[in-house]
């Protein structure tokens, strides 16, 4: 089983998802990383206490690190990972972030600004000039691309270069694109964040997050945040996430082909006033001719699709984002976010079409 890419011909991502994070290739070793449910380990070895490090967590981290081309640290949720990254920002330092970043992240950054912990500068993720200007004197540029749920795409190389020129670090939340479609560390980012809950886990059966740093010392600082904030994932969830990653490339490929085909059809649908689809990826958002009431009717009328929050699973999900009171006011009230799963294209389309027809 190949596990180390050679510089001459690095392994393709389709191979890395299958091969990374496996036990050593030795007679009698299992093919899969064992689930090791132990909080403590006999003293004197490399592993002592599971909040610091644990074998199943390490296997998952090896896989996520191999995919994002850095050193990964796993957390108990995406928000735990986000808070660990925010915790590294010095007192009073400037953070630049998108107006409609992931709700939890946006709310948390606003809370930290309100108590004077950070100074927050809000930008639009697709406004490179404004981002470059806002980075002057900043400590951290927090980006998401594409953004949740507005599907704005940032010019990552240009934004990262501008932030670095201004002396700011760059974190990219790569939850939407996944490492199958985009590896921000290769574009110069310092930290990549994931809600592993979403596409990496892929089956809507766990909560987990990860931070990945190109610099091993920075990764160690982030791991110490996990230790001190107490945001360690459990062994069973690490196993599930690693199992999910094995099919990540296949799932993203299939979900993306569903998304691009249906986004094109939605653009022609008489009940739909606007489609946001960046041309790649497994997520889209629509607005309806009939507004909020139509959006709620749509969510209540689907049968193959599931009306639920979250994204990145094998099953197609949709929801009206502004039903969440904390969602950014820049998100249109009637916007329905679509997370494409891996079901049959025509089943997904027929269901969406019949549900859309009930809204007019
Ligand atoms: C869901 C999500 C998060 C938060 O992750 P949790 O695992 O729910 O804590 C952060 N960023 C993005 C883009 C997300 O979609």
mmCIF file of C-alpha atoms in Angstrom, residues 57-356:
data_model
loop_
_atom_site.group_PDB
_atom_site.id
_atom_site.type_symbol
_atom_site.label_atom_id
_atom_site.label_comp_id
_atom_site.label_asym_id
_atom_site.label_seq_id
_atom_site.Cartn_x
_atom_site.Cartn_y
_atom_site.Cartn_z
ATOM 1 C CA UNK A 57 -6.622 10.855 16.738
ATOM 2 C CA UNK A 58 -3.060 10.699 15.397
ATOM 3 C CA UNK A 59 -4.141 8.431 12.529
ATOM 4 C CA UNK A 60 -6.893 10.880 11.551
ATOM 5 C CA UNK A 61 -4.493 13.806 11.846
ATOM 6 C CA UNK A 62 -1.989 12.027 9.598
ATOM 7 C CA UNK A 63 -4.691 11.655 6.939
ATOM 8 C CA UNK A 64 -5.955 15.262 7.149
ATOM 9 C CA UNK A 65 -2.364 16.551 7.199
ATOM 10 C CA UNK A 66 -1.507 14.486 4.100
ATOM 11 C CA UNK A 67 -4.561 15.888 2.303
ATOM 12 C CA UNK A 68 -3.954 19.539 3.201
ATOM 13 C CA UNK A 69 -0.131 19.328 2.910
ATOM 14 C CA UNK A 70 0.620 20.342 6.496
ATOM 15 C CA UNK A 71 0.492 19.213 10.121
ATOM 16 C CA UNK A 72 -3.064 18.636 11.353
ATOM 17 C CA UNK A 73 -4.598 18.933 14.817
ATOM 18 C CA UNK A 74 -8.070 17.454 15.385
ATOM 19 C CA UNK A 75 -10.686 19.142 17.601
ATOM 20 C CA UNK A 76 -14.045 18.122 19.003
ATOM 21 C CA UNK A 77 -15.927 20.342 16.485
ATOM 22 C CA UNK A 78 -15.300 22.914 13.799
ATOM 23 C CA UNK A 79 -16.158 25.663 16.288
ATOM 24 C CA UNK A 80 -13.656 24.230 18.790
ATOM 25 C CA UNK A 81 -11.011 24.432 16.063
ATOM 26 C CA UNK A 82 -12.081 27.991 15.205
ATOM 27 C CA UNK A 83 -11.905 29.091 18.847
ATOM 28 C CA UNK A 84 -8.453 27.537 19.237
ATOM 29 C CA UNK A 85 -7.227 29.561 16.241
ATOM 30 C CA UNK A 86 -8.833 32.748 17.626
ATOM 31 C CA UNK A 87 -7.177 32.071 20.977
ATOM 32 C CA UNK A 88 -3.738 32.566 19.369
ATOM 33 C CA UNK A 89 -4.574 36.169 18.371
ATOM 34 C CA UNK A 90 -2.829 38.618 20.736
ATOM 35 C CA UNK A 91 -4.903 40.889 22.963
ATOM 36 C CA UNK A 92 -6.424 43.768 20.992
ATOM 37 C CA UNK A 93 -4.990 42.631 17.633
ATOM 38 C CA UNK A 94 -6.806 43.266 14.349
ATOM 39 C CA UNK A 95 -8.674 40.388 12.678
ATOM 40 C CA UNK A 96 -10.051 40.817 9.140
ATOM 41 C CA UNK A 97 -13.025 38.555 8.355
ATOM 42 C CA UNK A 98 -15.908 38.216 5.853
ATOM 43 C CA UNK A 99 -19.331 39.680 6.686
ATOM 44 C CA UNK A 100 -21.012 36.348 6.037
ATOM 45 C CA UNK A 101 -18.444 33.905 7.347
ATOM 46 C CA UNK A 102 -19.892 30.730 8.881
ATOM 47 C CA UNK A 103 -22.498 31.925 11.415
ATOM 48 C CA UNK A 104 -20.748 30.592 14.516
ATOM 49 C CA UNK A 105 -17.421 32.058 13.450
ATOM 50 C CA UNK A 106 -18.933 35.451 12.580
ATOM 51 C CA UNK A 107 -20.846 35.635 15.864
ATOM 52 C CA UNK A 108 -17.841 34.584 17.907
ATOM 53 C CA UNK A 109 -15.578 37.162 16.225
ATOM 54 C CA UNK A 110 -18.180 39.868 16.892
ATOM 55 C CA UNK A 111 -18.368 38.767 20.555
ATOM 56 C CA UNK A 112 -14.577 38.971 20.893
ATOM 57 C CA UNK A 113 -14.628 42.440 19.318
ATOM 58 C CA UNK A 114 -17.443 43.568 21.635
ATOM 59 C CA UNK A 115 -15.413 42.759 24.746
ATOM 60 C CA UNK A 116 -12.264 44.377 23.333
ATOM 61 C CA UNK A 117 -10.419 41.075 22.959
ATOM 62 C CA UNK A 118 -9.811 41.761 19.232
ATOM 63 C CA UNK A 119 -10.452 44.585 16.763
ATOM 64 C CA UNK A 120 -12.617 43.298 13.910
ATOM 65 C CA UNK A 121 -12.580 44.582 10.319
ATOM 66 C CA UNK A 122 -15.388 43.189 8.190
ATOM 67 C CA UNK A 123 -14.882 42.662 4.444
ATOM 68 C CA UNK A 124 -16.578 40.787 1.617
ATOM 69 C CA UNK A 125 -14.635 37.641 0.714
ATOM 70 C CA UNK A 126 -14.751 38.490 -3.014
ATOM 71 C CA UNK A 127 -13.521 42.084 -2.633
ATOM 72 C CA UNK A 128 -9.745 41.626 -2.946
ATOM 73 C CA UNK A 129 -8.935 45.352 -2.923
ATOM 74 C CA UNK A 130 -10.908 45.920 0.292
ATOM 75 C CA UNK A 131 -9.259 42.882 1.889
ATOM 76 C CA UNK A 132 -5.798 44.158 0.977
ATOM 77 C CA UNK A 133 -6.622 47.583 2.445
ATOM 78 C CA UNK A 134 -8.081 46.080 5.631
ATOM 79 C CA UNK A 135 -4.966 43.972 6.227
ATOM 80 C CA UNK A 136 -2.823 47.014 7.031
ATOM 81 C CA UNK A 137 -1.794 46.574 10.655
ATOM 82 C CA UNK A 138 -3.785 43.345 10.974
ATOM 83 C CA UNK A 139 -2.635 40.205 12.787
ATOM 84 C CA UNK A 140 -4.922 37.708 11.072
ATOM 85 C CA UNK A 141 -6.919 37.495 7.848
ATOM 86 C CA UNK A 142 -9.738 34.975 8.329
ATOM 87 C CA UNK A 143 -11.084 33.744 5.005
ATOM 88 C CA UNK A 144 -13.637 31.266 3.858
ATOM 89 C CA UNK A 145 -13.859 30.329 0.184
ATOM 90 C CA UNK A 146 -16.431 29.600 -1.076
ATOM 91 C CA UNK A 147 -18.308 31.242 1.801
ATOM 92 C CA UNK A 148 -21.171 29.639 3.711
ATOM 93 C CA UNK A 149 -23.917 30.251 2.594
ATOM 94 C CA UNK A 150 -23.349 33.041 0.028
ATOM 95 C CA UNK A 151 -20.885 31.033 -2.099
ATOM 96 C CA UNK A 152 -18.597 34.035 -2.564
ATOM 97 C CA UNK A 153 -15.192 33.011 -3.899
ATOM 98 C CA UNK A 154 -12.074 34.754 -2.630
ATOM 99 C CA UNK A 155 -9.042 35.286 -4.837
ATOM 100 C CA UNK A 156 -6.955 33.301 -2.367
ATOM 101 C CA UNK A 157 -3.480 33.816 -3.907
ATOM 102 C CA UNK A 158 -3.990 37.598 -4.159
ATOM 103 C CA UNK A 159 -5.555 37.949 -0.687
ATOM 104 C CA UNK A 160 -2.882 35.777 0.932
ATOM 105 C CA UNK A 161 -0.091 37.735 -0.759
ATOM 106 C CA UNK A 162 -1.626 41.059 0.346
ATOM 107 C CA UNK A 163 -2.044 39.841 3.933
ATOM 108 C CA UNK A 164 1.527 38.569 4.097
ATOM 109 C CA UNK A 165 2.858 41.814 2.635
ATOM 110 C CA UNK A 166 1.071 43.590 5.502
ATOM 111 C CA UNK A 167 2.537 41.144 8.045
ATOM 112 C CA UNK A 168 -0.752 39.341 8.749
ATOM 113 C CA UNK A 169 -1.235 35.588 9.018
ATOM 114 C CA UNK A 170 -3.949 33.929 6.936
ATOM 115 C CA UNK A 171 -6.430 31.257 8.007
ATOM 116 C CA UNK A 172 -8.666 29.681 5.353
ATOM 117 C CA UNK A 173 -11.793 27.758 6.331
ATOM 118 C CA UNK A 174 -11.687 25.072 3.620
ATOM 119 C CA UNK A 175 -14.862 23.252 4.702
ATOM 120 C CA UNK A 176 -16.789 23.990 1.481
ATOM 121 C CA UNK A 177 -14.088 23.259 -1.097
ATOM 122 C CA UNK A 178 -12.480 20.307 0.736
ATOM 123 C CA UNK A 179 -8.848 19.352 -0.028
ATOM 124 C CA UNK A 180 -10.118 17.519 -3.104
ATOM 125 C CA UNK A 181 -10.794 20.840 -4.840
ATOM 126 C CA UNK A 182 -8.477 23.303 -3.098
ATOM 127 C CA UNK A 183 -5.397 23.167 -0.828
ATOM 128 C CA UNK A 184 -4.942 26.677 0.628
ATOM 129 C CA UNK A 185 -1.582 25.918 2.286
ATOM 130 C CA UNK A 186 -0.185 25.444 -1.245
ATOM 131 C CA UNK A 187 -1.497 28.928 -2.056
ATOM 132 C CA UNK A 188 0.441 30.358 0.913
ATOM 133 C CA UNK A 189 -2.127 30.243 3.735
ATOM 134 C CA UNK A 190 -0.712 29.685 7.225
ATOM 135 C CA UNK A 191 -3.614 27.706 8.702
ATOM 136 C CA UNK A 192 -6.422 25.705 7.119
ATOM 137 C CA UNK A 193 -9.559 25.038 9.123
ATOM 138 C CA UNK A 194 -12.166 22.330 8.649
ATOM 139 C CA UNK A 195 -15.466 21.435 10.075
ATOM 140 C CA UNK A 196 -14.746 17.702 9.795
ATOM 141 C CA UNK A 197 -18.433 17.315 10.672
ATOM 142 C CA UNK A 198 -19.151 18.123 7.028
ATOM 143 C CA UNK A 199 -17.557 16.590 3.890
ATOM 144 C CA UNK A 200 -14.533 14.986 5.528
ATOM 145 C CA UNK A 201 -16.713 12.932 7.893
ATOM 146 C CA UNK A 202 -19.273 12.827 5.111
ATOM 147 C CA UNK A 203 -22.089 10.845 6.769
ATOM 148 C CA UNK A 204 -23.731 13.333 9.163
ATOM 149 C CA UNK A 205 -22.877 11.075 12.106
ATOM 150 C CA UNK A 206 -20.205 13.013 14.006
ATOM 151 C CA UNK A 207 -19.008 16.465 15.084
ATOM 152 C CA UNK A 208 -15.337 17.245 14.631
ATOM 153 C CA UNK A 209 -12.967 19.967 13.490
ATOM 154 C CA UNK A 210 -9.360 20.339 12.413
ATOM 155 C CA UNK A 211 -6.652 22.945 11.986
ATOM 156 C CA UNK A 212 -3.744 22.313 9.642
ATOM 157 C CA UNK A 213 -0.565 24.402 9.606
ATOM 158 C CA UNK A 214 2.302 24.376 7.130
ATOM 159 C CA UNK A 215 4.687 25.283 9.963
ATOM 160 C CA UNK A 216 5.170 22.462 12.491
ATOM 161 C CA UNK A 217 5.794 24.917 15.378
ATOM 162 C CA UNK A 218 2.513 26.688 14.646
ATOM 163 C CA UNK A 219 0.763 23.295 14.540
ATOM 164 C CA UNK A 220 2.229 22.517 17.967
ATOM 165 C CA UNK A 221 0.925 25.838 19.337
ATOM 166 C CA UNK A 222 -2.509 24.912 17.994
ATOM 167 C CA UNK A 223 -2.280 21.457 19.576
ATOM 168 C CA UNK A 224 -1.481 23.091 22.916
ATOM 169 C CA UNK A 225 -4.658 25.185 22.480
ATOM 170 C CA UNK A 226 -6.558 21.874 22.216
ATOM 171 C CA UNK A 227 -4.892 20.626 25.383
ATOM 172 C CA UNK A 228 -5.662 23.792 27.355
ATOM 173 C CA UNK A 229 -9.132 24.454 25.959
ATOM 174 C CA UNK A 230 -10.033 20.789 26.398
ATOM 175 C CA UNK A 231 -11.440 20.375 22.895
ATOM 176 C CA UNK A 232 -10.172 16.883 22.098
ATOM 177 C CA UNK A 233 -12.237 14.523 19.906
ATOM 178 C CA UNK A 234 -13.061 10.971 20.997
ATOM 179 C CA UNK A 235 -11.510 7.811 19.564
ATOM 180 C CA UNK A 236 -14.764 6.496 18.060
ATOM 181 C CA UNK A 237 -15.431 9.746 16.205
ATOM 182 C CA UNK A 238 -11.841 9.867 14.933
ATOM 183 C CA UNK A 239 -12.327 6.381 13.538
ATOM 184 C CA UNK A 240 -15.592 7.359 11.823
ATOM 185 C CA UNK A 241 -14.018 10.496 10.337
ATOM 186 C CA UNK A 242 -11.063 8.514 9.018
ATOM 187 C CA UNK A 243 -13.413 5.951 7.506
ATOM 188 C CA UNK A 244 -15.369 8.797 5.912
ATOM 189 C CA UNK A 245 -12.215 10.263 4.374
ATOM 190 C CA UNK A 246 -11.562 7.003 2.468
ATOM 191 C CA UNK A 247 -14.417 7.873 0.088
ATOM 192 C CA UNK A 248 -14.004 11.670 0.137
ATOM 193 C CA UNK A 249 -12.727 11.939 -3.442
ATOM 194 C CA UNK A 250 -15.528 9.758 -4.839
ATOM 195 C CA UNK A 251 -18.195 11.551 -2.807
ATOM 196 C CA UNK A 252 -17.013 15.027 -3.798
ATOM 197 C CA UNK A 253 -16.785 14.014 -7.459
ATOM 198 C CA UNK A 254 -20.341 12.654 -7.478
ATOM 199 C CA UNK A 255 -21.884 15.403 -5.366
ATOM 200 C CA UNK A 256 -20.156 18.027 -7.505
ATOM 201 C CA UNK A 257 -21.536 16.559 -10.725
ATOM 202 C CA UNK A 258 -25.022 16.561 -9.178
ATOM 203 C CA UNK A 259 -24.526 20.175 -8.048
ATOM 204 C CA UNK A 260 -23.297 21.525 -11.370
ATOM 205 C CA UNK A 261 -26.034 19.790 -13.383
ATOM 206 C CA UNK A 262 -28.825 20.903 -11.058
ATOM 207 C CA UNK A 263 -27.483 24.452 -10.647
ATOM 208 C CA UNK A 264 -27.708 24.846 -14.439
ATOM 209 C CA UNK A 265 -31.303 23.560 -14.476
ATOM 210 C CA UNK A 266 -32.297 25.735 -11.508
ATOM 211 C CA UNK A 267 -31.102 28.826 -13.393
ATOM 212 C CA UNK A 268 -33.884 28.095 -15.936
ATOM 213 C CA UNK A 269 -36.584 27.279 -13.368
ATOM 214 C CA UNK A 270 -39.551 29.701 -13.306
ATOM 215 C CA UNK A 271 -39.840 29.528 -9.469
ATOM 216 C CA UNK A 272 -36.182 30.474 -8.932
ATOM 217 C CA UNK A 273 -35.016 34.099 -9.041
ATOM 218 C CA UNK A 274 -31.319 33.590 -8.352
ATOM 219 C CA UNK A 275 -28.839 30.720 -8.266
ATOM 220 C CA UNK A 276 -25.480 30.996 -6.533
ATOM 221 C CA UNK A 277 -23.098 28.288 -7.699
ATOM 222 C CA UNK A 278 -19.423 29.129 -8.038
ATOM 223 C CA UNK A 279 -18.920 26.645 -10.897
ATOM 224 C CA UNK A 280 -17.302 24.014 -8.670
ATOM 225 C CA UNK A 281 -18.025 22.234 -5.434
ATOM 226 C CA UNK A 282 -20.974 20.513 -3.832
ATOM 227 C CA UNK A 283 -22.856 23.532 -2.433
ATOM 228 C CA UNK A 284 -25.281 26.013 -3.992
ATOM 229 C CA UNK A 285 -27.863 28.530 -2.815
ATOM 230 C CA UNK A 286 -31.071 29.711 -4.443
ATOM 231 C CA UNK A 287 -33.562 32.507 -3.930
ATOM 232 C CA UNK A 288 -37.187 32.037 -4.910
ATOM 233 C CA UNK A 289 -39.603 34.208 -6.856
ATOM 234 C CA UNK A 290 -42.091 33.692 -4.009
ATOM 235 C CA UNK A 291 -39.721 34.926 -1.285
ATOM 236 C CA UNK A 292 -39.597 33.645 2.298
ATOM 237 C CA UNK A 293 -42.954 31.852 2.241
ATOM 238 C CA UNK A 294 -41.960 30.007 -0.936
ATOM 239 C CA UNK A 295 -38.610 29.061 0.608
ATOM 240 C CA UNK A 296 -40.344 27.571 3.636
ATOM 241 C CA UNK A 297 -42.842 25.756 1.396
ATOM 242 C CA UNK A 298 -39.958 24.306 -0.626
ATOM 243 C CA UNK A 299 -38.251 23.009 2.519
ATOM 244 C CA UNK A 300 -41.515 21.412 3.644
ATOM 245 C CA UNK A 301 -42.284 19.814 0.271
ATOM 246 C CA UNK A 302 -39.167 17.798 -0.510
ATOM 247 C CA UNK A 303 -39.153 14.004 -0.250
ATOM 248 C CA UNK A 304 -35.818 12.798 -1.625
ATOM 249 C CA UNK A 305 -34.014 15.862 -0.307
ATOM 250 C CA UNK A 306 -33.941 16.309 3.471
ATOM 251 C CA UNK A 307 -34.886 19.527 5.238
ATOM 252 C CA UNK A 308 -32.093 19.866 7.782
ATOM 253 C CA UNK A 309 -29.125 22.061 8.563
ATOM 254 C CA UNK A 310 -25.512 20.997 7.988
ATOM 255 C CA UNK A 311 -23.860 19.910 4.760
ATOM 256 C CA UNK A 312 -21.278 17.680 3.142
ATOM 257 C CA UNK A 313 -23.000 14.355 3.860
ATOM 258 C CA UNK A 314 -23.970 11.583 1.434
ATOM 259 C CA UNK A 315 -27.571 12.800 1.619
ATOM 260 C CA UNK A 316 -28.771 16.004 -0.038
ATOM 261 C CA UNK A 317 -29.871 18.641 2.497
ATOM 262 C CA UNK A 318 -31.516 22.012 2.182
ATOM 263 C CA UNK A 319 -32.610 24.798 4.503
ATOM 264 C CA UNK A 320 -33.504 28.477 4.593
ATOM 265 C CA UNK A 321 -30.504 29.928 6.389
ATOM 266 C CA UNK A 322 -32.172 32.988 7.899
ATOM 267 C CA UNK A 323 -34.404 30.704 10.000
ATOM 268 C CA UNK A 324 -31.374 30.855 12.312
ATOM 269 C CA UNK A 325 -31.629 34.095 14.340
ATOM 270 C CA UNK A 326 -27.848 34.534 14.444
ATOM 271 C CA UNK A 327 -27.320 34.196 10.682
ATOM 272 C CA UNK A 328 -25.746 37.296 9.115
ATOM 273 C CA UNK A 329 -28.249 39.955 8.020
ATOM 274 C CA UNK A 330 -26.354 40.196 4.717
ATOM 275 C CA UNK A 331 -27.779 36.760 3.805
ATOM 276 C CA UNK A 332 -31.097 37.245 1.922
ATOM 277 C CA UNK A 333 -34.130 36.155 3.988
ATOM 278 C CA UNK A 334 -35.329 33.734 1.315
ATOM 279 C CA UNK A 335 -31.938 32.160 0.551
ATOM 280 C CA UNK A 336 -32.127 28.361 0.592
ATOM 281 C CA UNK A 337 -28.786 26.603 0.898
ATOM 282 C CA UNK A 338 -28.431 23.322 -0.994
ATOM 283 C CA UNK A 339 -25.912 20.670 0.054
ATOM 284 C CA UNK A 340 -25.652 18.111 -2.732
ATOM 285 C CA UNK A 341 -25.307 14.460 -1.813
ATOM 286 C CA UNK A 342 -24.488 11.428 -3.903
ATOM 287 C CA UNK A 343 -28.012 10.240 -4.813
ATOM 288 C CA UNK A 344 -29.151 9.779 -8.421
ATOM 289 C CA UNK A 345 -29.211 13.060 -10.332
ATOM 290 C CA UNK A 346 -32.680 12.620 -11.832
ATOM 291 C CA UNK A 347 -34.203 11.683 -8.445
ATOM 292 C CA UNK A 348 -32.772 14.837 -6.895
ATOM 293 C CA UNK A 349 -33.919 16.987 -9.789
ATOM 294 C CA UNK A 350 -37.439 15.518 -9.988
ATOM 295 C CA UNK A 351 -37.913 16.063 -6.254
ATOM 296 C CA UNK A 352 -36.598 19.625 -6.295
ATOM 297 C CA UNK A 353 -38.690 20.440 -9.365
ATOM 298 C CA UNK A 354 -41.931 19.099 -7.846
ATOM 299 C CA UNK A 355 -41.221 20.915 -4.560
ATOM 300 C CA UNK A 356 -40.426 24.179 -6.404
#
